[in-house]
Each structure stands twice: as C-alpha cells, then as structure tokens.
CSV table of C-alpha atoms and ligand atoms in Angstrom, one decimal:
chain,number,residue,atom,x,y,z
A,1,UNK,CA,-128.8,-68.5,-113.4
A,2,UNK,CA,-130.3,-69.1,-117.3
A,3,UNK,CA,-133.4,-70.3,-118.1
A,4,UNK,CA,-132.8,-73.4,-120.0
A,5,UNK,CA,-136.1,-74.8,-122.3
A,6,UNK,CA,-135.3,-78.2,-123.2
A,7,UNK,CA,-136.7,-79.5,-127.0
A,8,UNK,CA,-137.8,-83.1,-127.4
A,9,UNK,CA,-139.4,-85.5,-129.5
A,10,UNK,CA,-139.4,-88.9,-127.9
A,11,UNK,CA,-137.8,-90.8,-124.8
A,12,UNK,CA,-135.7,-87.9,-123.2
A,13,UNK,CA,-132.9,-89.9,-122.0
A,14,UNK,CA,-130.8,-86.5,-123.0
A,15,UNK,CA,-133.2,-84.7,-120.7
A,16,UNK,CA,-132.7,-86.9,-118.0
A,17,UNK,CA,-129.1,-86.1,-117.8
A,18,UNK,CA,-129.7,-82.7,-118.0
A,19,UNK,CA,-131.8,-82.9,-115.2
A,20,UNK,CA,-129.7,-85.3,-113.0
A,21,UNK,CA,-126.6,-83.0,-113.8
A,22,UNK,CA,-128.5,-79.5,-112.7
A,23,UNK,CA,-126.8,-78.5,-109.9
A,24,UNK,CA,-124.0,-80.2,-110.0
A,25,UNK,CA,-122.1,-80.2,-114.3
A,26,UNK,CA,-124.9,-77.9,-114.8
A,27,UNK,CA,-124.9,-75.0,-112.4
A,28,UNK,CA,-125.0,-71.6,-114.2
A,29,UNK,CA,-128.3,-72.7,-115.7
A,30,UNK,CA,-131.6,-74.4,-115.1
A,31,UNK,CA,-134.5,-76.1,-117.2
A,32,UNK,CA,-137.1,-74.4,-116.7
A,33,UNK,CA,-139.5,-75.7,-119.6
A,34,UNK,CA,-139.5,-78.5,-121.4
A,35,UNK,CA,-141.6,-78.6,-124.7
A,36,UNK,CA,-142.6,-81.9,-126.6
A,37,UNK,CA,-143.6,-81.8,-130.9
A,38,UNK,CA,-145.2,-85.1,-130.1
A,39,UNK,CA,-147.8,-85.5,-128.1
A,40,UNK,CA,-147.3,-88.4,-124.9
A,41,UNK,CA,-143.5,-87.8,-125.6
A,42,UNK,CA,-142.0,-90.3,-122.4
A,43,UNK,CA,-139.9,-87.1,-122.0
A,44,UNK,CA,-142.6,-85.4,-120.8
A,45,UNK,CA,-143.3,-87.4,-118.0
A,46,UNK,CA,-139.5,-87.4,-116.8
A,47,UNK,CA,-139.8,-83.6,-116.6
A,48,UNK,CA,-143.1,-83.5,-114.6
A,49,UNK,CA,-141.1,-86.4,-112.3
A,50,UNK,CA,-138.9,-83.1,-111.7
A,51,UNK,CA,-141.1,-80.7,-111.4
A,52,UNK,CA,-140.5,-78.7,-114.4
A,53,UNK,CA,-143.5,-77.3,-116.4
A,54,UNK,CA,-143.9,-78.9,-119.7
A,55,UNK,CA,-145.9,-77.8,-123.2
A,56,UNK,CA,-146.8,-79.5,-126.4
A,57,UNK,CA,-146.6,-78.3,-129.5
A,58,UNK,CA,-147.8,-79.8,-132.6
A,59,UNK,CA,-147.1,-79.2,-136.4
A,60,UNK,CA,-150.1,-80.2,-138.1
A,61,UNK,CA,-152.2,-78.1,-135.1
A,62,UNK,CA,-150.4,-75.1,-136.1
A,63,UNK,CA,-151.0,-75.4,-139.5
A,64,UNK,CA,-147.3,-74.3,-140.7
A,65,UNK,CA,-144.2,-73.7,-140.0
A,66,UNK,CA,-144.8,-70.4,-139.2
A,67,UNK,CA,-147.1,-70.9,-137.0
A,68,UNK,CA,-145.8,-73.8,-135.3
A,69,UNK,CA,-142.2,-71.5,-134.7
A,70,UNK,CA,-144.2,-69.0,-133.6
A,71,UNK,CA,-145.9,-71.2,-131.2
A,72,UNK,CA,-142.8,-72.1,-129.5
A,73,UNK,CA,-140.8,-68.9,-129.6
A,74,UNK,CA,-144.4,-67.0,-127.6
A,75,UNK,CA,-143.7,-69.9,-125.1
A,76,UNK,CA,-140.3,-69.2,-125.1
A,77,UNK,CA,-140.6,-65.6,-124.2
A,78,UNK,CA,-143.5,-66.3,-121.5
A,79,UNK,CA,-141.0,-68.5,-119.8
A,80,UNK,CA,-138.5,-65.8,-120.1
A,81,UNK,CA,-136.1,-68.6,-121.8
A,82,UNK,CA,-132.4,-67.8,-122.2
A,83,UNK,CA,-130.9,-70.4,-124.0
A,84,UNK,CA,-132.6,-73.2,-125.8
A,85,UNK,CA,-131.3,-77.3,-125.8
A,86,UNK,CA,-132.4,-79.6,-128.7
A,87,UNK,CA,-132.6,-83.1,-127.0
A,88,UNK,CA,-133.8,-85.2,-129.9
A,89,UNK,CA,-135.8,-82.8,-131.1
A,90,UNK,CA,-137.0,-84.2,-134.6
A,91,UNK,CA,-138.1,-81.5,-136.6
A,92,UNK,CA,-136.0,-79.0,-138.6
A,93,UNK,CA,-136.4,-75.3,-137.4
A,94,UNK,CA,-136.0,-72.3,-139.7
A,95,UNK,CA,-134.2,-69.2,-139.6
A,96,UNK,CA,-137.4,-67.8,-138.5
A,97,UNK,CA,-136.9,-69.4,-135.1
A,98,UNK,CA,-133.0,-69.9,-135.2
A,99,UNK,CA,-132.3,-66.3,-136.0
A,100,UNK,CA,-134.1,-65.0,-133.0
A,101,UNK,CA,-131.4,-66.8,-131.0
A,102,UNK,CA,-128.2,-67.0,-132.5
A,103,UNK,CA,-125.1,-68.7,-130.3
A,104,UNK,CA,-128.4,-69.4,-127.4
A,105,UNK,CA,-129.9,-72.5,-129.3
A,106,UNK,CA,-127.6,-76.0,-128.7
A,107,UNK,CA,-128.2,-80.0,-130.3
A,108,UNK,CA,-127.1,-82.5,-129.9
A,109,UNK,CA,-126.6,-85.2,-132.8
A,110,UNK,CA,-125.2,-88.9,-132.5
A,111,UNK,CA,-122.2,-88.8,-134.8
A,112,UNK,CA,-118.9,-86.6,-135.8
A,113,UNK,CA,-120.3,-84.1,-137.9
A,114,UNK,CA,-119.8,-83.8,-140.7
A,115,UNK,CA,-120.4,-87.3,-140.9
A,116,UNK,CA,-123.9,-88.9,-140.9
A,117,UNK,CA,-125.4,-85.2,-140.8
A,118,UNK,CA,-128.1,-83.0,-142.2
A,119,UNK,CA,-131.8,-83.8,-143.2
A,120,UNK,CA,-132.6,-87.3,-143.2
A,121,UNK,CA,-130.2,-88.4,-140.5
A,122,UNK,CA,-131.7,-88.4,-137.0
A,123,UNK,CA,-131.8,-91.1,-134.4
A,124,UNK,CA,-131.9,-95.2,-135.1
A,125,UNK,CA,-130.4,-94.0,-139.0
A,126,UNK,CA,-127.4,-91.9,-138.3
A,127,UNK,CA,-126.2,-95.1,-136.6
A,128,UNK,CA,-127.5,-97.2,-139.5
A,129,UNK,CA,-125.9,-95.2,-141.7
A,130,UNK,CA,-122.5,-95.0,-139.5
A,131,UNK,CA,-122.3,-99.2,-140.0
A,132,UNK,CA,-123.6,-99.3,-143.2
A,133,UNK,CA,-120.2,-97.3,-144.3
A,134,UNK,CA,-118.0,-99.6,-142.2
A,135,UNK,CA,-116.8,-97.0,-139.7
A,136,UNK,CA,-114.6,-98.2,-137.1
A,137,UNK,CA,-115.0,-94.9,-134.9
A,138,UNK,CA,-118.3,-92.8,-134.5
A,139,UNK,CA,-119.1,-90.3,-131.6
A,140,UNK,CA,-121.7,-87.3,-130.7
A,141,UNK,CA,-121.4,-83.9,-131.5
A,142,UNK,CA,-122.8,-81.1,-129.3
A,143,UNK,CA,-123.0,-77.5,-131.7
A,144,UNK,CA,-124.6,-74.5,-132.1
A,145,UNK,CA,-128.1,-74.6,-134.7
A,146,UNK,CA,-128.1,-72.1,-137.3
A,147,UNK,CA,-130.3,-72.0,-140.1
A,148,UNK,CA,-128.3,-75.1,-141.8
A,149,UNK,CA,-129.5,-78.6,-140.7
A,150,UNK,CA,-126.5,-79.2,-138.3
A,151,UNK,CA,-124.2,-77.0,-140.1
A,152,UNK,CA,-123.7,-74.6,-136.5
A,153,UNK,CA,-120.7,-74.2,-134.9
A,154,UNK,CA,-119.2,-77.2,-133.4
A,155,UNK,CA,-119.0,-76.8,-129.3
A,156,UNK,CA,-117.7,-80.6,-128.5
A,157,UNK,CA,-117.5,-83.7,-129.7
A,158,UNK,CA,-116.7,-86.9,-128.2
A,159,UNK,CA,-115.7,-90.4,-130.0
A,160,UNK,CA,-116.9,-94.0,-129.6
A,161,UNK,CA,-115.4,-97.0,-131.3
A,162,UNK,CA,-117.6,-98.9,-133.4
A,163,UNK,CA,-117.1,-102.7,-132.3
A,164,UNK,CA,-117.8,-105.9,-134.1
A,165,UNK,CA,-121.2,-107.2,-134.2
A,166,UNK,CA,-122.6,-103.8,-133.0
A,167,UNK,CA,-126.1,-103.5,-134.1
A,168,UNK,CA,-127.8,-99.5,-134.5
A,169,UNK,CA,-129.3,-100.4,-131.6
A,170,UNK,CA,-126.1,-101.3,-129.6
A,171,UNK,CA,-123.8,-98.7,-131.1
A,172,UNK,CA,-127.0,-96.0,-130.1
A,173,UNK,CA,-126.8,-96.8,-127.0
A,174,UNK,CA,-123.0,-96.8,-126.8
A,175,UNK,CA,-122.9,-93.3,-128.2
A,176,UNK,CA,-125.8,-92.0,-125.9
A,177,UNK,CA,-123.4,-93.7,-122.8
A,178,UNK,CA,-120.3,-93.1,-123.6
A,179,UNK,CA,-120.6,-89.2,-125.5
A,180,UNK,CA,-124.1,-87.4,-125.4
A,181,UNK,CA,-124.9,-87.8,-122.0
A,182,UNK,CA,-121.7,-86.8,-120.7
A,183,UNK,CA,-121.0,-84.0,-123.5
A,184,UNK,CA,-124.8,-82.2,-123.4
A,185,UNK,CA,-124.5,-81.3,-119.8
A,186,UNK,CA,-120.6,-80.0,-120.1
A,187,UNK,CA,-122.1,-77.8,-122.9
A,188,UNK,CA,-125.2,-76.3,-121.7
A,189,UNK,CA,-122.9,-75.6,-118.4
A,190,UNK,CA,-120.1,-73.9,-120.8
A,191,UNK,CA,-122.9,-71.8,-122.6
A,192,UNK,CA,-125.0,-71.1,-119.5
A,193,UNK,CA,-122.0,-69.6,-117.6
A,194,UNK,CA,-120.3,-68.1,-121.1
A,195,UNK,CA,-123.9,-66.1,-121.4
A,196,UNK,CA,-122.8,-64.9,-117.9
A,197,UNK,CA,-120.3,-62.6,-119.2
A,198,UNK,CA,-117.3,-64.4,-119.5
A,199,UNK,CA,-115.1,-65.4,-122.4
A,200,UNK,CA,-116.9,-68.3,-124.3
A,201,UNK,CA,-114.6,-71.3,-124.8
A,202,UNK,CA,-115.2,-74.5,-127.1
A,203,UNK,CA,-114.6,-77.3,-125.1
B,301,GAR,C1,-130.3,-89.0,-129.4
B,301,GAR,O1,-129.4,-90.0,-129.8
B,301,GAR,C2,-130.0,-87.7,-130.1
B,301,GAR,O2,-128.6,-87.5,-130.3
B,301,GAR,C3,-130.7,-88.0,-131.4
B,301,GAR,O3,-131.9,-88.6,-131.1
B,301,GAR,C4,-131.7,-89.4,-129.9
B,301,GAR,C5,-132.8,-88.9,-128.9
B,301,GAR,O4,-132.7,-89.7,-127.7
B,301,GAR,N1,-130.9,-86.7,-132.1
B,301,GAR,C6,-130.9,-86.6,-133.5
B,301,GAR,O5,-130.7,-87.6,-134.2
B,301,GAR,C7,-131.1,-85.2,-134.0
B,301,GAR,N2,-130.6,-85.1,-135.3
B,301,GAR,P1,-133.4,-89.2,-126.4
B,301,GAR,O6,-134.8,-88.7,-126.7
B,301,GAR,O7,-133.4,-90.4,-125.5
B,301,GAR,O8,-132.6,-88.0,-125.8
C-alpha cells in the first residue's frame, strides 16, 4: 500500500473523490496526509471528516520558496509519503521539490494540455480562456509534474464538449464531473500499483 499526501489550495472536491474512491478505484494506495498552502482551505475539513491528518503550509510564513519546499518535502518524509497528488494545488513548485520525486508527483489540470496550460492558467481561467477561444471540446488532463509548469508526462486525459451558453462556471463543473473526478482516482491507482513493481502503463 503507498502513502498518498494529497496537495490543495481551496474546496477539495478532487480530494473528495480520492477519498470516496480509496478502497475501491483506489486500492494500491492511501492518503495518508493532506497539506493545505492556504490556511482554512474547505479541503481541510473534508480530510479531517476522514480521519486523515492534515498540515498547513504557508508561503509568506516560510519566507521563500526554499523554505516553503522545504517545509513540505520535511513533512513529506515524516509521513513517510510515497507518491504525492496535486488537487488544485495553486502554487508553482520548483525543481527543488519536483526533482526529489520524479514519476511519484501527479496534477491534475482542467483542460487538454497543451491547451489552456502553464503559469497563469489555473482554475475559473483555464475555462475562461477555453470559451474565450471558441472551443467546442475541452477535457482534463491527469500528468506527471516536472520542473515545467504542466509540461510532465501526460498519464490520461479525458474530453468534455463545450455546449452553448456554458458559462466558466458551468463548463468547470462539467469538466470536474465528467473528467477529473473520474480520471484522478484511475491515475493515482495506476501509479500506486505501477510503484508496486509492475510495468507502468498510461492509461
Ligand atoms: C480543479 O478544477 C483543478 O483541476 C484545478 O483547480 C480546481 C480545483 O478544484 N487545478 C488547476 O487549475 C491547476 N493548474 P478542487 O479544489 O475542488 O479540487
């Protein structure tokens, strides 16, 4: 079984399906920290509703990046953490932190990459940006972090049709229904259980 940290920023609903899908989608792993960059993060309270021990860890109360990295990889080796899930987690790590864990980090981002990708385009905007262009099809993308902002190997990726009249807030949640919740859990199982010895597949 891996030790799964989970990474969040803000409402969790990516967290929530990790947790409803441990034992069952997700069985080679479990979440066994979650840590929030912002303080009162709802997330946080859906991981203490399941019992899983939870940190915060702040920027600006670090004083760098350094520091805040180092912050999070000390709490990742107390918890003796194995792989590591981005679930809207809004803050760009460094190779610093991604080196230390190269093919063991995951994120997940609400488009196709390489479209609507890289610094600037997180949450509400990537789907701003996605009907801005007039796209007819978006998705999610589930994919390794390396030291380039969302520029890791791709693991899956799902698509979602853009319909009319969708506003960011409607295709969001859309994309969250139909893709991230369902492809997050399929890929922190297929990395869990890959870590485990066997051949590592992209789904
Ligand atoms: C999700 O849509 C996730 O894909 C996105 O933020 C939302 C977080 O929602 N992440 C990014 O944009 C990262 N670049 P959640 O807190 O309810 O899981």
């Amino acid at each position: 079984m891996k030790r799964i940290a989970v990474l969040v920023s803000g409402g969790g609903t990516n967290l929530q399906a990790l947790i409803d899908a441990q034992g069952d989608v997700l069985h080679s792993g479990k979440i066994a920290l979650v840590i929030s960059n912002v303080e009162g993060a709802y997330a946080l309270q859906r991981a203490k509703n399941a019992d899983i021990p939870t940190e915060t860890v702040i920027k600006k109360v670090c004083g760098s990046q350094i520091a805040f990295e180092d912050r999070l990889l000390s709490l990742l080796e107390q918890y003796e953490i194995d792989v590591i899930v981005l679930a809207g987690f809004m803050t760009i790590l460094t190779e610093h932190f991604t080196g230390r864990y190269p093919g063991r980090i995951l994120n997940v981002h609400p488009s196709l990459i390489p479209s609507f990708c890289g610094e600037g385009f997180y949450g509400l905007r990537v789907h701003e940006a996605a009907l801005s262009y007039g796209v007819k099809v978006t998705g999610a993308t589930v994919h390794f972090v390396n030291e380039v902002c969302d520029g890791g190997q791709i693991i899956a990726q799902k698509a979602v049709p853009v319909l009319e009249g969708d506003t960011p807030e409607t295709l969001q949640r859309r994309v969250m229904e139909q893709a991230e919740w369902i492809l997050l859990p399929q890929a922190v199982e297929t990395v869990c259980n890959g870590l485990g010895g066997n051949e590592y597949e992209c789904i």
